[in-house]
Coordinates of C-alpha atoms in Angstrom, one line a residue:
M1 CA -61.5 -41.5 -215.4
S2 CA -63.4 -38.4 -214.5
D3 CA -63.1 -35.4 -212.2
S4 CA -65.8 -37.1 -210.1
N5 CA -63.5 -39.7 -209.0
N6 CA -61.3 -37.4 -207.2
P7 CA -61.6 -38.0 -203.5
P8 CA -63.2 -35.0 -201.9
K9 CA -61.9 -33.1 -199.0
E10 CA -63.9 -35.2 -196.3
A11 CA -62.6 -38.6 -197.9
K12 CA -59.1 -37.4 -197.6
E13 CA -59.6 -36.4 -194.1
A14 CA -61.1 -39.7 -193.4
A15 CA -58.0 -41.5 -194.5
A16 CA -55.9 -39.6 -192.1
G17 CA -58.0 -40.5 -189.2
S18 CA -59.5 -43.9 -190.1
S19 CA -58.8 -46.9 -188.3
G20 CA -57.8 -49.1 -191.2
P21 CA -54.6 -50.8 -191.8
R22 CA -51.6 -49.0 -190.5
F23 CA -48.1 -49.6 -191.6
V24 CA -46.9 -48.9 -188.1
L25 CA -43.5 -50.7 -187.4
R26 CA -43.0 -49.4 -183.7
G27 CA -45.1 -51.9 -181.7
P28 CA -43.9 -55.6 -182.6
S29 CA -40.7 -56.9 -181.4
P30 CA -38.1 -58.0 -183.8
E31 CA -38.8 -61.6 -183.0
V32 CA -42.3 -61.5 -184.3
P33 CA -42.3 -59.4 -187.6
P34 CA -45.5 -57.9 -188.7
L35 CA -47.3 -59.5 -191.5
P36 CA -46.2 -58.4 -195.1
Y37 CA -48.7 -55.9 -196.5
A38 CA -48.9 -57.9 -199.8
Q39 CA -50.5 -60.6 -197.6
Q40 CA -53.1 -58.1 -196.2
S41 CA -54.7 -57.8 -199.6
P42 CA -57.5 -60.0 -200.6
V43 CA -56.6 -63.5 -202.1
Y44 CA -56.1 -63.6 -205.8
N45 CA -55.9 -66.2 -208.3
P46 CA -52.1 -67.0 -208.9
D47 CA -52.8 -67.1 -212.6
D48 CA -54.3 -63.7 -212.4
S49 CA -52.3 -60.6 -213.6
G50 CA -54.1 -58.4 -211.1
T51 CA -56.8 -57.0 -213.3
D52 CA -60.4 -57.8 -213.1
G53 CA -60.6 -59.7 -216.2
T54 CA -60.7 -57.5 -219.4
N55 CA -60.2 -53.8 -218.8
A56 CA -62.3 -51.7 -220.9
A57 CA -59.9 -49.0 -221.0
N58 CA -57.0 -50.9 -222.6
G59 CA -58.3 -54.4 -223.6
T60 CA -55.9 -56.3 -221.3
N61 CA -56.6 -59.9 -220.4
G62 CA -56.5 -60.6 -216.6
A63 CA -55.8 -64.4 -217.3
N64 CA -52.7 -64.2 -219.2
G65 CA -51.3 -60.6 -218.5
T66 CA -51.1 -59.6 -222.2
N67 CA -53.2 -57.0 -224.2
K68 CA -55.8 -58.3 -226.7
V69 CA -54.6 -56.4 -229.5
N70 CA -51.6 -58.8 -230.1
G71 CA -53.7 -62.0 -230.0
T72 CA -51.0 -64.0 -228.3
N73 CA -50.8 -65.5 -225.1
G74 CA -48.6 -64.3 -222.2
T75 CA -45.2 -65.7 -220.8
N76 CA -45.1 -68.7 -218.6
A77 CA -45.8 -67.5 -215.1
N78 CA -43.5 -69.9 -213.6
N79 CA -40.4 -68.0 -215.0
A80 CA -41.6 -64.5 -216.4
T81 CA -38.5 -64.3 -218.3
N82 CA -37.4 -62.3 -221.3
A83 CA -38.4 -63.8 -224.5
N84 CA -34.9 -62.7 -226.1
N85 CA -32.9 -64.1 -223.0
A86 CA -31.0 -67.2 -224.0
T87 CA -31.1 -68.6 -220.6
N88 CA -33.4 -68.6 -217.6
P89 CA -31.4 -66.6 -215.1
T90 CA -31.7 -68.1 -211.6
V91 CA -31.0 -66.4 -208.2
A92 CA -30.3 -68.2 -204.9
P93 CA -33.3 -68.9 -202.9
N94 CA -34.3 -66.7 -200.1
A95 CA -32.2 -67.6 -197.1
T96 CA -32.8 -65.0 -194.5
A97 CA -29.4 -63.5 -193.6
Q98 CA -28.3 -62.7 -190.2
S99 CA -28.5 -58.9 -190.8
D100 CA -32.3 -59.1 -191.9
T101 CA -33.2 -59.8 -188.4
T102 CA -30.7 -57.8 -186.6
D103 CA -30.4 -54.3 -188.1
W104 CA -33.5 -52.9 -186.5
D105 CA -34.8 -51.7 -189.8
G106 CA -37.9 -49.6 -189.3
I107 CA -38.2 -50.7 -185.6
G108 CA -37.9 -48.3 -182.9
S109 CA -39.3 -46.8 -179.8
S110 CA -42.7 -45.3 -179.9
D111 CA -41.3 -41.9 -179.2
D112 CA -39.0 -42.1 -182.2
P113 CA -40.6 -40.7 -185.4
D114 CA -37.8 -41.6 -187.6
C115 CA -38.1 -45.5 -187.1
G116 CA -41.4 -46.2 -188.2
I117 CA -43.8 -45.7 -190.8
D118 CA -47.6 -44.8 -190.4
L119 CA -49.7 -44.6 -193.5
Q120 CA -52.4 -43.0 -191.7
W121 CA -50.3 -39.7 -191.9
M122 CA -49.0 -40.0 -195.4
P123 CA -50.3 -37.1 -197.4
V124 CA -52.5 -38.1 -200.6
D125 CA -50.5 -36.7 -203.4
G126 CA -52.4 -37.8 -206.6
R127 CA -49.2 -37.5 -208.8
R128 CA -46.5 -39.0 -206.5
L129 CA -46.1 -42.8 -206.9
D130 CA -44.0 -42.9 -203.8
K131 CA -46.9 -41.5 -201.7
I132 CA -49.9 -43.2 -203.2
I133 CA -48.8 -46.7 -204.1
P134 CA -48.5 -47.8 -200.5
L135 CA -51.9 -46.6 -200.0
F136 CA -53.3 -48.4 -202.8
I137 CA -51.7 -51.8 -201.1
Q138 CA -53.8 -51.3 -198.1
P139 CA -57.3 -52.5 -199.1
E140 CA -59.3 -50.4 -196.2
S141 CA -57.4 -47.2 -197.0
A142 CA -59.8 -44.5 -198.1
V143 CA -57.9 -44.2 -201.5
S144 CA -58.3 -47.8 -202.3
Q145 CA -62.0 -47.7 -201.4
R146 CA -62.3 -44.7 -203.7
F147 CA -60.6 -46.4 -206.4
P148 CA -61.2 -50.1 -205.9
L149 CA -60.3 -51.3 -209.6
L150 CA -56.8 -49.5 -209.4
H151 CA -56.3 -51.0 -205.9
R152 CA -56.9 -54.3 -207.3
V153 CA -54.6 -54.0 -210.3
I154 CA -51.8 -52.5 -208.1
A155 CA -52.0 -54.8 -205.0
G156 CA -52.9 -57.8 -207.2
R157 CA -49.9 -57.3 -209.6
L158 CA -47.4 -56.8 -206.7
K159 CA -48.7 -59.9 -204.9
T160 CA -48.6 -62.0 -207.9
S161 CA -45.0 -60.6 -208.6
L162 CA -43.9 -61.7 -204.9
D163 CA -45.5 -65.0 -205.4
L164 CA -43.6 -65.9 -208.6
R165 CA -40.4 -65.1 -206.8
S166 CA -41.0 -68.1 -204.5
G167 CA -39.4 -66.3 -201.6
R168 CA -36.5 -64.8 -203.3
R169 CA -35.7 -61.2 -201.8
V170 CA -36.0 -58.2 -203.9
S171 CA -33.6 -56.1 -201.8
R172 CA -30.3 -58.0 -201.3
C173 CA -27.6 -55.8 -200.1
S174 CA -27.1 -56.4 -196.5
H175 CA -24.2 -54.1 -195.9
A176 CA -24.8 -51.7 -192.8
Y177 CA -23.6 -48.3 -192.1
G178 CA -23.9 -45.9 -189.3
L179 CA -26.2 -42.7 -189.7
G180 CA -23.4 -40.2 -189.1
P181 CA -22.5 -38.0 -186.0
R182 CA -25.3 -35.5 -186.4
V183 CA -27.9 -38.0 -185.3
L184 CA -27.7 -38.6 -181.7
K185 CA -27.9 -41.7 -179.7
R186 CA -27.6 -43.8 -183.0
T187 CA -25.0 -46.4 -182.4
E188 CA -26.4 -49.1 -184.5
K189 CA -25.6 -49.7 -188.2
Y190 CA -28.4 -49.6 -190.6
R191 CA -28.8 -51.2 -194.1
P192 CA -29.0 -48.4 -196.8
D193 CA -32.5 -49.5 -197.9
S194 CA -33.8 -49.2 -194.4
H195 CA -36.3 -46.6 -193.3
A196 CA -33.9 -45.2 -190.8
F197 CA -31.1 -44.6 -193.2
Q198 CA -33.3 -43.2 -195.9
K199 CA -35.0 -40.7 -193.7
N200 CA -31.6 -39.6 -191.8
V201 CA -28.7 -39.6 -194.3
V202 CA -28.7 -36.7 -196.7
S203 CA -25.8 -37.4 -198.9
P204 CA -24.4 -40.9 -198.6
S205 CA -22.0 -40.7 -201.6
R206 CA -20.0 -38.5 -203.8
Q207 CA -22.1 -37.7 -206.9
T208 CA -21.0 -38.9 -210.2
R209 CA -23.9 -38.0 -212.2
S210 CA -22.4 -35.5 -214.8
G211 CA -20.6 -37.2 -217.8
S212 CA -20.4 -40.6 -219.4
G213 CA -17.4 -42.7 -220.6
A214 CA -15.1 -45.2 -219.3
E215 CA -13.8 -43.1 -216.5
T216 CA -17.6 -42.6 -215.3
D217 CA -18.5 -46.2 -215.9
N218 CA -15.6 -47.6 -213.8
A219 CA -16.5 -45.3 -211.2
R220 CA -20.0 -46.6 -210.9
L221 CA -18.7 -50.0 -211.0
G222 CA -16.5 -49.2 -208.1
G223 CA -19.3 -48.0 -206.1
M224 CA -21.9 -51.1 -206.5
C225 CA -22.4 -53.6 -203.9
K226 CA -19.4 -55.7 -203.5
K227 CA -21.4 -58.9 -202.8
L228 CA -22.9 -58.4 -206.2
R229 CA -19.5 -57.5 -207.8
R230 CA -18.3 -61.0 -206.8
R231 CA -21.3 -62.9 -207.9
V232 CA -21.4 -61.8 -211.6
R233 CA -19.0 -61.3 -214.4
I234 CA -19.3 -57.9 -216.2
S235 CA -18.7 -58.2 -220.0
G236 CA -19.5 -54.8 -221.5
C237 CA -21.5 -51.6 -221.0
I238 CA -24.7 -51.6 -223.1
G239 CA -25.3 -47.8 -222.5
S240 CA -24.1 -44.9 -220.3
G241 CA -25.6 -41.5 -219.7
G242 CA -25.6 -38.5 -216.8
Y243 CA -28.0 -40.6 -214.7
G244 CA -26.6 -44.2 -214.8
S245 CA -24.8 -47.0 -216.7
V246 CA -26.2 -50.2 -217.9
F247 CA -23.9 -53.2 -218.0
L248 CA -24.2 -56.7 -219.4
A249 CA -23.4 -59.3 -216.6
H250 CA -23.3 -63.1 -216.5
K251 CA -23.3 -65.6 -214.0
N252 CA -22.5 -69.5 -214.0
T253 CA -25.3 -71.8 -212.7
P254 CA -26.0 -75.5 -212.9
H255 CA -28.4 -74.8 -215.6
G256 CA -25.9 -72.9 -217.7
Q257 CA -25.0 -69.2 -218.1
A258 CA -27.5 -66.8 -216.7
N259 CA -27.5 -63.4 -218.4
F260 CA -28.5 -59.9 -216.9
A261 CA -28.5 -56.2 -217.4
I262 CA -27.5 -54.3 -214.5
K263 CA -28.3 -50.7 -214.2
I264 CA -26.3 -48.8 -211.8
I265 CA -27.6 -45.4 -210.6
E266 CA -26.6 -42.9 -207.9
H267 CA -28.1 -43.6 -204.4
I268 CA -30.1 -40.5 -203.4
T269 CA -31.9 -41.1 -200.2
V270 CA -35.4 -39.8 -199.5
K271 CA -34.0 -37.3 -197.1
A272 CA -31.9 -35.8 -199.7
L273 CA -34.8 -35.6 -202.0
E274 CA -36.9 -33.9 -199.6
D275 CA -34.1 -31.5 -198.7
R276 CA -34.0 -30.5 -202.4
G277 CA -37.5 -30.4 -202.9
K278 CA -37.3 -32.7 -205.8
N279 CA -38.7 -36.3 -206.6
E280 CA -36.5 -37.6 -209.4
A281 CA -35.2 -41.1 -209.0
E282 CA -37.4 -41.3 -205.9
M283 CA -36.9 -44.4 -203.6
M284 CA -40.3 -46.4 -202.9
F285 CA -40.7 -48.5 -199.9
F286 CA -42.4 -51.8 -199.5
E287 CA -42.4 -54.5 -196.9
E288 CA -40.4 -57.9 -197.4
G289 CA -40.6 -60.5 -194.9
G290 CA -41.6 -57.9 -192.1
W291 CA -39.0 -55.4 -193.0
V292 CA -39.2 -52.2 -194.7
R293 CA -37.1 -51.9 -197.8
Y294 CA -36.7 -49.0 -200.1
I295 CA -36.0 -49.6 -203.8
P296 CA -35.8 -47.0 -206.6
R297 CA -39.1 -46.1 -208.2
E298 CA -38.0 -47.4 -211.5
A299 CA -37.3 -51.1 -209.8
M300 CA -40.8 -50.9 -208.2
I301 CA -42.5 -50.2 -211.5
M302 CA -40.7 -53.2 -212.9
L303 CA -41.8 -55.4 -210.1
L304 CA -45.4 -54.5 -210.9
L305 CA -44.7 -55.3 -214.5
T306 CA -43.4 -58.8 -214.0
R307 CA -46.2 -60.7 -215.8
S308 CA -45.9 -58.6 -219.0
P309 CA -43.3 -60.0 -221.6
R310 CA -43.1 -56.4 -223.0
F311 CA -40.9 -55.4 -220.1
P312 CA -37.7 -56.4 -218.6
T313 CA -38.1 -58.8 -215.6
L314 CA -36.7 -57.5 -212.3
H315 CA -34.3 -59.9 -210.4
N316 CA -33.0 -58.0 -207.7
V317 CA -31.9 -54.5 -206.2
Y318 CA -28.6 -53.9 -204.3
T319 CA -28.8 -50.8 -202.4
D320 CA -25.5 -50.0 -201.1
K321 CA -24.2 -46.6 -199.6
D322 CA -23.0 -45.0 -202.9
K323 CA -24.8 -46.7 -205.6
V324 CA -28.0 -48.6 -206.5
A325 CA -27.6 -51.7 -208.9
I326 CA -31.0 -52.8 -210.5
V327 CA -30.7 -56.4 -211.9
M328 CA -32.8 -57.3 -214.6
S329 CA -33.1 -59.7 -217.6
A330 CA -31.1 -58.9 -220.6
C331 CA -32.7 -58.2 -224.1
M332 CA -29.7 -58.9 -226.0
D333 CA -29.4 -60.9 -229.1
Y334 CA -27.9 -64.7 -228.5
D335 CA -24.7 -64.2 -230.0
T336 CA -24.0 -61.1 -227.8
L337 CA -25.0 -63.0 -224.7
Q338 CA -22.8 -66.0 -225.4
N339 CA -19.7 -64.2 -226.9
S340 CA -18.5 -62.3 -223.9
A341 CA -15.2 -64.0 -222.7
R342 CA -13.0 -61.6 -224.7
R343 CA -14.7 -58.3 -223.7
T344 CA -13.6 -55.8 -221.1
E345 CA -16.1 -54.4 -218.4
T346 CA -16.4 -51.2 -220.1
H347 CA -16.3 -52.7 -223.7
E348 CA -19.3 -51.2 -226.0
V349 CA -22.1 -53.8 -226.2
W350 CA -25.0 -52.9 -228.6
A351 CA -28.5 -53.7 -227.9
V352 CA -30.7 -53.4 -231.0
E353 CA -32.8 -50.2 -230.4
A354 CA -35.4 -49.0 -232.8
S355 CA -33.1 -46.4 -234.2
L356 CA -31.3 -49.3 -236.1
L357 CA -34.6 -50.3 -238.0
R358 CA -34.3 -47.2 -240.0
T359 CA -31.3 -45.4 -241.8
R360 CA -31.1 -42.6 -244.2
K361 CA -34.9 -42.3 -244.2
V362 CA -35.2 -46.0 -245.5
P363 CA -37.4 -48.3 -243.4
R364 CA -35.9 -51.8 -242.6
L365 CA -39.2 -53.5 -241.8
N366 CA -42.2 -54.2 -244.1
E367 CA -45.7 -53.3 -243.0
L368 CA -46.2 -56.9 -241.3
E369 CA -43.1 -56.6 -239.4
A370 CA -43.8 -53.0 -238.4
C371 CA -47.2 -54.1 -237.2
K372 CA -45.9 -56.6 -234.9
V373 CA -43.6 -54.0 -233.3
S374 CA -46.1 -51.3 -233.0
T375 CA -48.8 -53.7 -231.5
Q376 CA -46.4 -55.0 -228.8
L377 CA -45.5 -51.3 -228.1
L378 CA -49.1 -50.5 -227.8
E379 CA -49.6 -53.6 -225.6
A380 CA -46.9 -52.1 -223.1
L381 CA -48.5 -48.8 -223.0
A382 CA -51.7 -50.4 -222.1
Y383 CA -50.2 -52.5 -219.5
L384 CA -48.8 -49.3 -217.8
R385 CA -52.3 -47.4 -218.3
D386 CA -53.9 -50.2 -216.1
M387 CA -52.0 -48.4 -213.1
N388 CA -52.8 -45.1 -214.3
L389 CA -49.2 -44.8 -215.4
T390 CA -48.3 -43.0 -218.8
Y391 CA -44.8 -43.5 -220.6
D392 CA -43.7 -39.9 -221.1
D393 CA -40.3 -40.6 -222.5
L394 CA -41.0 -43.0 -225.6
S395 CA -38.5 -42.7 -228.2
Y396 CA -36.4 -45.0 -230.4
R397 CA -33.8 -45.1 -227.8
N398 CA -36.2 -46.7 -225.0
Y399 CA -37.5 -49.7 -226.7
L400 CA -35.4 -52.9 -227.9
V401 CA -36.3 -55.3 -230.6
G402 CA -35.1 -58.7 -230.6
E403 CA -34.2 -61.1 -233.2
N404 CA -37.8 -62.5 -233.8
L405 CA -39.0 -58.8 -233.5
D406 CA -40.2 -59.2 -229.9
T407 CA -40.2 -55.9 -228.3
Q408 CA -39.6 -54.5 -224.9
L409 CA -40.1 -51.2 -223.3
I410 CA -37.1 -50.0 -221.1
D411 CA -36.1 -47.1 -218.8
F412 CA -38.9 -46.2 -216.5
G413 CA -37.3 -43.1 -215.1
I414 CA -40.0 -40.7 -216.7
L415 CA -43.4 -41.8 -216.0
G416 CA -46.6 -39.8 -215.3
F417 CA -49.3 -40.9 -212.8
G418 CA -52.6 -39.4 -211.8
L419 CA -55.9 -40.3 -210.1
D420 CA -58.2 -38.2 -212.2
D421 CA -58.0 -36.1 -215.5
R422 CA -56.7 -33.1 -213.8
D423 CA -53.5 -34.7 -212.6
F424 CA -52.6 -35.4 -216.2
L425 CA -53.2 -31.7 -217.5
D426 CA -50.1 -29.8 -217.9
N427 CA -49.6 -26.0 -219.1
D428 CA -46.0 -26.3 -219.8
H429 CA -44.1 -28.4 -222.5
D430 CA -40.4 -28.9 -222.2
Y431 CA -39.0 -28.7 -225.8
L432 CA -35.6 -30.4 -226.5
F433 CA -33.9 -29.8 -229.7
W434 CA -33.0 -33.6 -230.0
Q435 CA -36.7 -34.3 -229.8
E436 CA -37.8 -32.5 -232.8
Y437 CA -38.9 -35.3 -234.6
Q438 CA -41.4 -35.8 -232.1
L439 CA -42.9 -32.4 -232.4
S440 CA -46.8 -32.2 -232.4
P441 CA -48.7 -29.6 -234.4
E442 CA -50.0 -27.6 -231.3
I443 CA -46.2 -27.0 -230.2
A444 CA -45.1 -26.2 -233.6
I445 CA -47.6 -23.4 -233.6
E446 CA -46.1 -21.9 -230.5
L447 CA -42.6 -22.3 -231.7
L448 CA -43.3 -20.5 -234.8
K449 CA -44.3 -17.3 -233.2
P450 CA -41.7 -14.8 -233.5
Q451 CA -40.6 -14.3 -229.8
L452 CA -40.1 -18.1 -229.2
R453 CA -38.8 -18.6 -232.7
N454 CA -35.7 -16.3 -232.2
Q455 CA -35.3 -17.6 -228.5
V456 CA -35.2 -21.1 -229.4
R457 CA -32.6 -20.5 -232.4
Y458 CA -30.1 -18.1 -230.7
E459 CA -30.7 -18.0 -226.8
T460 CA -31.2 -21.2 -225.4
N461 CA -29.1 -24.3 -224.7
G462 CA -31.1 -27.2 -226.1
H463 CA -34.0 -26.7 -223.9
V464 CA -37.0 -24.1 -223.7
K465 CA -40.4 -23.9 -222.0
V466 CA -43.4 -23.7 -224.2
R467 CA -46.7 -22.6 -222.8
C468 CA -49.3 -25.1 -224.2
R469 CA -52.1 -26.7 -222.2
R470 CA -52.4 -30.4 -223.0
D471 CA -53.1 -33.8 -221.8
M472 CA -50.0 -35.8 -220.9
R473 CA -51.8 -39.1 -221.9
Q474 CA -52.6 -37.9 -225.1
A475 CA -49.0 -36.6 -225.5
S476 CA -47.4 -39.8 -224.8
L477 CA -49.7 -41.3 -227.6
W478 CA -48.5 -38.8 -229.9
K479 CA -44.9 -40.0 -229.4
Y480 CA -46.0 -43.5 -230.1
A481 CA -47.7 -42.5 -233.3
V482 CA -44.4 -40.9 -234.4
E483 CA -42.7 -44.1 -233.8
V484 CA -45.1 -46.1 -235.7
F485 CA -44.8 -43.7 -238.6
C486 CA -41.0 -44.0 -238.5
L487 CA -41.0 -47.7 -238.4
L488 CA -43.1 -47.7 -241.8
H489 CA -41.4 -44.8 -243.5
G490 CA -38.0 -44.3 -242.1
H491 CA -38.4 -40.7 -241.2
A492 CA -40.7 -38.6 -239.1
P493 CA -44.0 -37.4 -240.1
W494 CA -44.1 -34.3 -242.3
E495 CA -40.1 -34.6 -242.9
D496 CA -38.8 -34.4 -246.2
P497 CA -38.5 -38.1 -247.5
E498 CA -35.5 -37.3 -249.6
Y499 CA -32.3 -37.7 -247.7
D500 CA -29.6 -34.8 -247.8
P501 CA -26.4 -35.5 -246.2
D502 CA -25.7 -32.0 -245.4
I503 CA -29.0 -32.0 -243.5
G504 CA -29.3 -35.5 -242.1
V505 CA -32.7 -36.5 -240.4
I506 CA -34.8 -34.1 -238.3
G507 CA -34.1 -36.1 -235.2
N508 CA -30.5 -35.0 -235.2
F509 CA -31.0 -31.6 -236.8
A510 CA -29.6 -29.7 -233.6
C511 CA -26.5 -32.1 -233.5
K512 CA -22.9 -31.5 -235.0
R513 CA -21.0 -34.0 -237.0
I514 CA -17.9 -35.1 -235.2
N515 CA -15.7 -37.7 -237.1
G516 CA -18.5 -38.7 -239.1
V517 CA -20.9 -39.3 -236.4
W518 CA -23.9 -37.3 -235.3
E519 CA -23.4 -36.3 -231.8
E520 CA -25.2 -34.1 -229.2
P521 CA -22.7 -31.6 -227.5
P522 CA -24.5 -29.6 -224.8
K523 CA -23.8 -26.2 -225.8
E524 CA -23.0 -25.9 -229.6
Y525 CA -25.8 -26.2 -232.3
D526 CA -25.7 -25.7 -236.0
Q527 CA -27.5 -22.6 -237.3
G528 CA -27.7 -23.0 -240.9
P529 CA -29.8 -25.0 -243.4
R530 CA -30.8 -27.6 -241.0
W531 CA -32.7 -25.3 -239.0
D532 CA -34.2 -23.7 -242.1
A533 CA -35.4 -27.7 -242.8
A534 CA -36.8 -27.8 -239.4
Y535 CA -38.7 -24.6 -239.8
A536 CA -40.1 -25.8 -243.1
R537 CA -41.3 -29.0 -241.7
R538 CA -43.2 -27.2 -238.7
K539 CA -45.1 -25.1 -241.4
R540 CA -46.1 -28.3 -243.4
M541 CA -47.2 -29.7 -240.1
I542 CA -49.7 -26.8 -239.8
N543 CA -50.7 -26.3 -243.5
E544 CA -50.5 -29.7 -245.2
E545 CA -52.1 -33.0 -245.0
L546 CA -49.9 -35.8 -243.7
A547 CA -48.3 -37.9 -246.7
V548 CA -48.0 -41.7 -246.3
R549 CA -46.6 -44.3 -248.3
E550 CA -49.0 -45.5 -251.3
D551 CA -48.2 -49.1 -250.9
L552 CA -49.8 -49.3 -247.2
S553 CA -52.9 -51.1 -246.6
Q554 CA -55.9 -49.0 -245.9
D555 CA -56.3 -50.4 -242.4
C556 CA -52.7 -49.0 -241.8
V557 CA -53.2 -45.6 -243.5
D558 CA -56.4 -45.3 -241.3
V559 CA -54.5 -45.8 -238.1
L560 CA -51.7 -43.3 -239.0
R561 CA -54.0 -40.4 -240.1
A562 CA -56.1 -40.9 -236.9
M563 CA -53.2 -40.8 -234.6
L564 CA -51.4 -38.0 -236.3
E565 CA -54.5 -36.0 -236.6
R566 CA -53.4 -32.3 -236.5
D567 CA -56.4 -31.5 -234.1
P568 CA -55.6 -32.9 -230.7
E569 CA -59.1 -33.1 -229.8
Q570 CA -59.8 -35.5 -232.7
R571 CA -57.0 -38.0 -232.0
P572 CA -58.1 -41.3 -230.6
R573 CA -57.6 -42.1 -227.0
L574 CA -56.0 -45.3 -226.0
S575 CA -59.4 -47.2 -225.5
E576 CA -60.2 -46.2 -228.9
L577 CA -57.0 -46.7 -230.5
I578 CA -56.7 -50.5 -229.7
S579 CA -59.9 -51.1 -231.5
F580 CA -58.2 -50.4 -234.9
P581 CA -58.1 -53.5 -236.9
W582 CA -54.6 -53.1 -238.0
F583 CA -53.1 -53.8 -234.6
G584 CA -52.8 -57.6 -234.1
Q585 CA -52.8 -58.5 -237.8
W586 CA -49.3 -60.0 -237.5
A587 CA -50.7 -62.7 -235.0
Y588 CA -52.5 -64.3 -237.8
H589 CA -49.1 -65.2 -239.6
S590 CA -46.5 -67.7 -238.9
D591 CA -43.7 -66.9 -236.6
K592 CA -41.2 -67.7 -239.3
L593 CA -42.0 -64.5 -241.1
F594 CA -40.8 -62.3 -238.3
E595 CA -37.0 -62.2 -238.4
R596 CA -35.2 -58.9 -237.8
P597 CA -33.5 -57.8 -241.0
H598 CA -29.7 -57.7 -241.0
I599 CA -28.2 -54.6 -239.5
P600 CA -24.6 -53.7 -240.8
H601 CA -22.0 -53.1 -238.2
D602 CA -21.2 -49.7 -239.2
A603 CA -24.8 -48.8 -238.5
Y604 CA -24.0 -48.9 -234.7
Y605 CA -21.6 -46.1 -235.3
R606 CA -23.8 -43.6 -237.3

């Protein structure tokens, strides 16, 4: 990408006044729904992932949807299931519900601006996915014509994903609610995923975003769609945080037990986000069977990632008044999936995240095994980059490793998007104490300055703004490089390789030990030797060469030194990184060599 690809002012004006395809749902009657917008795109080969052959920027293969660096074929297009899932989850076929044709979703009189969507008048915002993706679906929009390759990737992947569903609906909750007394002349009821509901209801639910634990998890379960609640059996909580909880669920089918991971988040409408001036957890719309449906941005991204085995597969979304439930494939061990009868709904269930692959600065994987995990992570990042997306929250908690070391990237709440280089440039860095192990040298230089050093240590509450101009695409690759180094060494780059129980590891230096476990309280942080160890590491990052294991191959050493170059201008870009010969070497070996090492049960509690 370059700045020359940015649409000039006259192109944006042309987009606003063109006579191309319009997403207007005001004219047609309910009996004759408009043609779904995915069908307005050019016809694509159903075996095509949506890319135009091989992409020079990331090396993805348009025929099988996988990245060349791993040397393997993609998953079966007919099921697009998780390689680690024990069964092939099946969902009931798309039988059009009565409410799908009588709730007046997105259809209203021509003088009612709240009941129709007109893409002609949608602003072109190069950083907002919810604003730009609907434009890229339209082949004749000015943005699609300006960026034809990006249009082909996004529109093609969405169409392929919907084709693979064989008519199964994406958004399935059909509960209907009134819009409230403040909306005059509104006697009908509307589905929460409809345009009328999203644009008129400000606060549909009492928020339970803060805190975690069994009480919060139960509250989220209580707010999810009752139809979904009756269809599945919950057998444990995989993870819980301030913004949502993920549960392990099962459903009996004629083919056996189907397993799912269900993420429940708060339902924040488009109207509420607009009033707050925020765009987190933004709802994105698409057309399904002639009706406008809003689903969370994270679910929409997963829909575009259906063909890649490096991500969970989206099954359905249930948008009710209070909560949104995202149903996806479960990247869990076979025993965990099957032995679920005796667990309660809030019982802790552990997925194997990357933090369990190293303990006390000792790696659990050898070089070849780490090569497989690293290569598949790079494949996931490249697949996202095809759509100009950057994964800005890569950490050991956000990718899971199966029993045969197949890797999946999860949690798409924090993604970057842009149309040209300027959209990815940022002048501020959000430094968080618990992300110290991912610190880059340019940020370390700023944190060592006296004014910031004292502020970070004594005046902040786990978060500080650092002024540093950088490219977010390269920043995400730095985080990736740190993860690769940790897989191979068991500790972060430039960290003291000797384990000290009083200091722990740099990843939890700002935590407190509670009942023998490192935890992250929101307000209290240690201010002793562990801070001094962090400062010593920052100085080494600036003044010393990176130390790597002597038993690593030269190809591996070359990759690590290139990715962790102290000068950010000298670090390879994604298109250069995938050309290193170390990536993909695991594919030349038998699958029998790749078995995840045994993880002691007490490792889950550390």
